């Protein structure tokens, strides 16, 4: 028996407006709800990790399993990367940015892909349900990543964090007494 219809905890943010994030031919439409259609990491100095929390809602009457993939496991971590969501259930997914100084990796266009499929009620562990890959996913959504700039406008170097600095004192005029 299906659970009673309950109010939706949040509106689905929908697919990304970025055309490169659209589903590929023959990929199924995403049937769950995500509270964001992009991941924006706040500014932090190089070496200081940042994170973003997303909410996933299962509006279906089936227990589902989901899997989150990213473009670089060296830069990002997802917790949990694979799990279950009960009918009309919610899951908070935390995505970490290692904030490395690997400039070539940070300049690449990154995204997260969310996959889901129905899970049998008797399934106890989610990872084994994905052992055959993603070909039997029942829904797919990709969302792009952006790194918000330093609000102070400072331009950090590739290996050094932007540090606030005092303005340099003007040099004394030639022949002027030193103070």
Short mmCIF file of the C-alpha atoms (twelve columns), coordinates in Angstrom:
data_MODEL
# 
_entry.id   MODEL 
# 
loop_
_atom_site.group_PDB 
_atom_site.id 
_atom_site.type_symbol 
_atom_site.label_atom_id 
_atom_site.label_alt_id 
_atom_site.label_comp_id 
_atom_site.label_asym_id 
_atom_site.label_seq_id 
_atom_site.Cartn_x 
_atom_site.Cartn_y 
_atom_site.Cartn_z 
_atom_site.pdbx_PDB_model_num 
ATOM 1   C CA . UNK A 1   0.000  0.000  0.000   1 
ATOM 2   C CA . UNK A 2   1.336  3.421  -0.954  1 
ATOM 3   C CA . UNK A 3   1.984  5.956  1.807   1 
ATOM 4   C CA . UNK A 4   -0.555 8.776  2.088   1 
ATOM 5   C CA . UNK A 5   0.112  11.797 -0.124  1 
ATOM 6   C CA . UNK A 6   1.950  14.431 1.909   1 
ATOM 7   C CA . UNK A 7   2.913  17.988 1.056   1 
ATOM 8   C CA . UNK A 8   6.131  18.333 -0.913  1 
ATOM 9   C CA . UNK A 9   8.906  19.557 1.419   1 
ATOM 10  C CA . UNK A 10  10.371 21.798 -1.302  1 
ATOM 11  C CA . UNK A 11  9.894  22.490 -4.988  1 
ATOM 12  C CA . UNK A 12  12.197 20.714 -7.387  1 
ATOM 13  C CA . UNK A 13  14.740 23.198 -8.741  1 
ATOM 14  C CA . UNK A 14  14.436 21.502 -12.118 1 
ATOM 15  C CA . UNK A 15  17.082 20.667 -14.643 1 
ATOM 16  C CA . UNK A 16  20.061 22.934 -15.119 1 
ATOM 17  C CA . UNK A 17  19.619 25.790 -17.570 1 
ATOM 18  C CA . UNK A 18  23.043 24.867 -18.971 1 
ATOM 19  C CA . UNK A 19  22.368 22.972 -22.220 1 
ATOM 20  C CA . UNK A 20  25.529 20.869 -21.784 1 
ATOM 21  C CA . UNK A 21  23.979 19.330 -18.648 1 
ATOM 22  C CA . UNK A 22  20.905 18.000 -20.491 1 
ATOM 23  C CA . UNK A 23  20.237 14.273 -20.535 1 
ATOM 24  C CA . UNK A 24  21.865 12.318 -23.326 1 
ATOM 25  C CA . UNK A 25  19.667 10.494 -25.865 1 
ATOM 26  C CA . UNK A 26  17.970 7.480  -24.276 1 
ATOM 27  C CA . UNK A 27  18.717 8.654  -20.706 1 
ATOM 28  C CA . UNK A 28  15.604 8.571  -18.500 1 
ATOM 29  C CA . UNK A 29  14.121 11.715 -16.975 1 
ATOM 30  C CA . UNK A 30  14.943 12.415 -13.327 1 
ATOM 31  C CA . UNK A 31  11.857 11.607 -11.219 1 
ATOM 32  C CA . UNK A 32  13.101 12.814 -7.826  1 
ATOM 33  C CA . UNK A 33  13.371 16.378 -6.514  1 
ATOM 34  C CA . UNK A 34  16.599 18.269 -5.855  1 
ATOM 35  C CA . UNK A 35  16.574 21.638 -4.126  1 
ATOM 36  C CA . UNK A 36  19.272 23.053 -6.455  1 
ATOM 37  C CA . UNK A 37  20.048 22.934 -10.164 1 
ATOM 38  C CA . UNK A 38  23.685 23.973 -9.700  1 
ATOM 39  C CA . UNK A 39  26.340 23.624 -7.002  1 
ATOM 40  C CA . UNK A 40  27.971 26.879 -5.945  1 
ATOM 41  C CA . UNK A 41  30.945 26.553 -3.626  1 
ATOM 42  C CA . UNK A 42  31.605 29.641 -1.507  1 
ATOM 43  C CA . UNK A 43  34.995 31.318 -1.707  1 
ATOM 44  C CA . UNK A 44  37.674 30.044 0.672   1 
ATOM 45  C CA . UNK A 45  41.460 30.403 0.605   1 
ATOM 46  C CA . UNK A 46  43.339 27.604 -1.178  1 
ATOM 47  C CA . UNK A 47  43.730 24.617 1.120   1 
ATOM 48  C CA . UNK A 48  40.572 25.319 3.119   1 
ATOM 49  C CA . UNK A 49  37.807 22.890 2.093   1 
ATOM 50  C CA . UNK A 50  34.249 24.083 1.574   1 
ATOM 51  C CA . UNK A 51  30.998 22.195 1.382   1 
ATOM 52  C CA . UNK A 52  27.459 22.525 0.113   1 
ATOM 53  C CA . UNK A 53  24.418 20.572 1.296   1 
ATOM 54  C CA . UNK A 54  21.714 19.521 -1.136  1 
ATOM 55  C CA . UNK A 55  18.358 17.978 -0.359  1 
ATOM 56  C CA . UNK A 56  16.929 15.063 -2.308  1 
ATOM 57  C CA . UNK A 57  13.239 14.159 -2.058  1 
ATOM 58  C CA . UNK A 58  11.646 10.924 -3.241  1 
ATOM 59  C CA . UNK A 59  8.045  11.830 -4.225  1 
ATOM 60  C CA . UNK A 60  7.375  8.331  -5.573  1 
ATOM 61  C CA . UNK A 61  5.605  5.485  -3.781  1 
ATOM 62  C CA . UNK A 62  8.698  3.256  -4.161  1 
ATOM 63  C CA . UNK A 63  11.851 2.972  -2.114  1 
ATOM 64  C CA . UNK A 64  14.688 4.131  -4.340  1 
ATOM 65  C CA . UNK A 65  18.456 3.994  -4.339  1 
ATOM 66  C CA . UNK A 66  20.528 6.849  -5.680  1 
ATOM 67  C CA . UNK A 67  24.134 7.281  -6.730  1 
ATOM 68  C CA . UNK A 68  26.033 10.564 -7.126  1 
ATOM 69  C CA . UNK A 69  29.051 10.758 -9.441  1 
ATOM 70  C CA . UNK A 70  31.417 13.665 -9.945  1 
ATOM 71  C CA . UNK A 71  33.960 14.734 -12.529 1 
ATOM 72  C CA . UNK A 72  36.943 14.532 -10.134 1 
ATOM 73  C CA . UNK A 73  37.356 12.417 -7.019  1 
ATOM 74  C CA . UNK A 74  40.588 14.360 -6.334  1 
ATOM 75  C CA . UNK A 75  38.660 17.606 -5.860  1 
ATOM 76  C CA . UNK A 76  35.226 16.503 -4.607  1 
ATOM 77  C CA . UNK A 77  33.772 14.136 -2.032  1 
ATOM 78  C CA . UNK A 78  30.097 13.233 -1.744  1 
ATOM 79  C CA . UNK A 79  28.492 11.984 1.462   1 
ATOM 80  C CA . UNK A 80  26.622 9.700  1.023   1 
ATOM 81  C CA . UNK A 81  27.558 8.808  -2.574  1 
ATOM 82  C CA . UNK A 82  25.089 5.871  -2.632  1 
ATOM 83  C CA . UNK A 83  22.067 5.353  -0.369  1 
ATOM 84  C CA . UNK A 84  18.347 4.625  -0.107  1 
ATOM 85  C CA . UNK A 85  15.448 7.073  0.156   1 
ATOM 86  C CA . UNK A 86  12.087 5.788  1.339   1 
ATOM 87  C CA . UNK A 87  8.813  6.796  -0.331  1 
ATOM 88  C CA . UNK A 88  8.173  10.513 0.280   1 
ATOM 89  C CA . UNK A 89  11.506 10.545 2.145   1 
ATOM 90  C CA . UNK A 90  14.237 13.177 2.281   1 
ATOM 91  C CA . UNK A 91  18.008 12.834 2.178   1 
ATOM 92  C CA . UNK A 92  20.641 15.494 2.783   1 
ATOM 93  C CA . UNK A 93  23.692 15.083 0.561   1 
ATOM 94  C CA . UNK A 94  26.883 16.929 1.489   1 
ATOM 95  C CA . UNK A 95  29.336 17.738 -1.284  1 
ATOM 96  C CA . UNK A 96  32.883 18.740 -0.293  1 
ATOM 97  C CA . UNK A 97  35.329 20.742 -2.389  1 
ATOM 98  C CA . UNK A 98  38.927 19.964 -1.361  1 
ATOM 99  C CA . UNK A 99  39.898 23.441 -2.630  1 
ATOM 100 C CA . UNK A 100 43.251 22.264 -3.951  1 
ATOM 101 C CA . UNK A 101 45.805 24.387 -5.709  1 
ATOM 102 C CA . UNK A 102 45.759 22.150 -8.780  1 
ATOM 103 C CA . UNK A 103 44.923 24.938 -11.195 1 
ATOM 104 C CA . UNK A 104 44.435 22.738 -14.280 1 
ATOM 105 C CA . UNK A 105 41.831 20.645 -12.429 1 
ATOM 106 C CA . UNK A 106 40.069 23.675 -10.997 1 
ATOM 107 C CA . UNK A 107 39.754 25.264 -14.438 1 
ATOM 108 C CA . UNK A 108 38.001 22.207 -15.900 1 
ATOM 109 C CA . UNK A 109 34.229 22.342 -16.206 1 
ATOM 110 C CA . UNK A 110 32.883 20.190 -13.351 1 
ATOM 111 C CA . UNK A 111 29.465 18.713 -12.642 1 
ATOM 112 C CA . UNK A 112 27.676 16.152 -10.480 1 
ATOM 113 C CA . UNK A 113 25.447 13.454 -11.946 1 
ATOM 114 C CA . UNK A 114 22.577 12.053 -9.881  1 
ATOM 115 C CA . UNK A 115 21.204 8.614  -10.805 1 
ATOM 116 C CA . UNK A 116 18.296 6.737  -9.252  1 
ATOM 117 C CA . UNK A 117 16.399 3.475  -9.577  1 
ATOM 118 C CA . UNK A 118 13.816 1.472  -7.642  1 
ATOM 119 C CA . UNK A 119 15.182 -0.615 -4.782  1 
ATOM 120 C CA . UNK A 120 13.497 -3.750 -3.514  1 
ATOM 121 C CA . UNK A 121 12.252 -3.422 0.079   1 
ATOM 122 C CA . UNK A 122 14.414 -6.418 1.020   1 
ATOM 123 C CA . UNK A 123 17.656 -4.735 -0.176  1 
ATOM 124 C CA . UNK A 124 19.855 -4.006 2.825   1 
ATOM 125 C CA . UNK A 125 22.848 -2.312 1.196   1 
ATOM 126 C CA . UNK A 126 22.684 0.212  -1.641  1 
ATOM 127 C CA . UNK A 127 26.180 -0.137 -3.232  1 
ATOM 128 C CA . UNK A 128 25.655 -3.706 -4.530  1 
ATOM 129 C CA . UNK A 129 22.586 -2.514 -6.429  1 
ATOM 130 C CA . UNK A 130 24.919 -0.398 -8.614  1 
ATOM 131 C CA . UNK A 131 27.527 -3.137 -9.271  1 
ATOM 132 C CA . UNK A 132 26.409 -3.464 -12.917 1 
ATOM 133 C CA . UNK A 133 26.969 0.217  -13.573 1 
ATOM 134 C CA . UNK A 134 24.500 2.921  -14.488 1 
ATOM 135 C CA . UNK A 135 22.778 1.316  -17.467 1 
ATOM 136 C CA . UNK A 136 19.663 0.397  -15.477 1 
ATOM 137 C CA . UNK A 137 19.220 3.838  -13.866 1 
ATOM 138 C CA . UNK A 138 15.605 5.016  -14.007 1 
ATOM 139 C CA . UNK A 139 16.479 8.720  -13.863 1 
ATOM 140 C CA . UNK A 140 19.471 10.991 -14.461 1 
ATOM 141 C CA . UNK A 141 20.216 14.660 -13.754 1 
ATOM 142 C CA . UNK A 142 23.490 16.558 -14.118 1 
ATOM 143 C CA . UNK A 143 24.125 19.826 -12.332 1 
ATOM 144 C CA . UNK A 144 27.098 22.120 -12.955 1 
ATOM 145 C CA . UNK A 145 29.612 23.335 -10.389 1 
ATOM 146 C CA . UNK A 146 30.768 26.905 -9.967  1 
ATOM 147 C CA . UNK A 147 33.289 28.375 -7.562  1 
ATOM 148 C CA . UNK A 148 32.200 31.762 -6.256  1 
ATOM 149 C CA . UNK A 149 34.874 34.474 -6.477  1 
ATOM 150 C CA . UNK A 150 36.565 36.181 -3.555  1 
ATOM 151 C CA . UNK A 151 34.060 38.846 -2.410  1 
ATOM 152 C CA . UNK A 152 36.952 41.258 -1.793  1 
ATOM 153 C CA . UNK A 153 37.883 41.057 -5.488  1 
ATOM 154 C CA . UNK A 154 41.455 39.888 -4.737  1 
ATOM 155 C CA . UNK A 155 43.030 37.617 -7.358  1 
ATOM 156 C CA . UNK A 156 44.799 34.657 -5.699  1 
ATOM 157 C CA . UNK A 157 47.759 33.019 -7.383  1 
ATOM 158 C CA . UNK A 158 47.552 29.350 -8.368  1 
ATOM 159 C CA . UNK A 159 49.407 28.210 -5.248  1 
ATOM 160 C CA . UNK A 160 48.846 30.999 -2.719  1 
ATOM 161 C CA . UNK A 161 45.633 32.036 -1.020  1 
ATOM 162 C CA . UNK A 162 44.568 35.627 -1.318  1 
ATOM 163 C CA . UNK A 163 45.637 37.373 1.851   1 
ATOM 164 C CA . UNK A 164 44.422 40.816 2.852   1 
ATOM 165 C CA . UNK A 165 47.320 43.241 2.811   1 
ATOM 166 C CA . UNK A 166 47.740 46.825 3.908   1 
ATOM 167 C CA . UNK A 167 48.320 49.320 1.140   1 
ATOM 168 C CA . UNK A 168 51.981 50.082 0.620   1 
ATOM 169 C CA . UNK A 169 53.163 53.429 1.960   1 
ATOM 170 C CA . UNK A 170 54.187 55.837 -0.761  1 
ATOM 171 C CA . UNK A 171 57.927 56.180 -1.262  1 
ATOM 172 C CA . UNK A 172 59.384 59.448 0.075   1 
ATOM 173 C CA . UNK A 173 60.142 62.083 -2.510  1 
ATOM 174 C CA . UNK A 174 63.809 62.378 -3.459  1 
ATOM 175 C CA . UNK A 175 65.625 64.661 -1.035  1 
ATOM 176 C CA . UNK A 176 62.787 64.549 1.517   1 
ATOM 177 C CA . UNK A 177 63.745 63.645 5.083   1 
ATOM 178 C CA . UNK A 178 62.922 60.095 6.095   1 
ATOM 179 C CA . UNK A 179 60.265 59.831 8.771   1 
# 
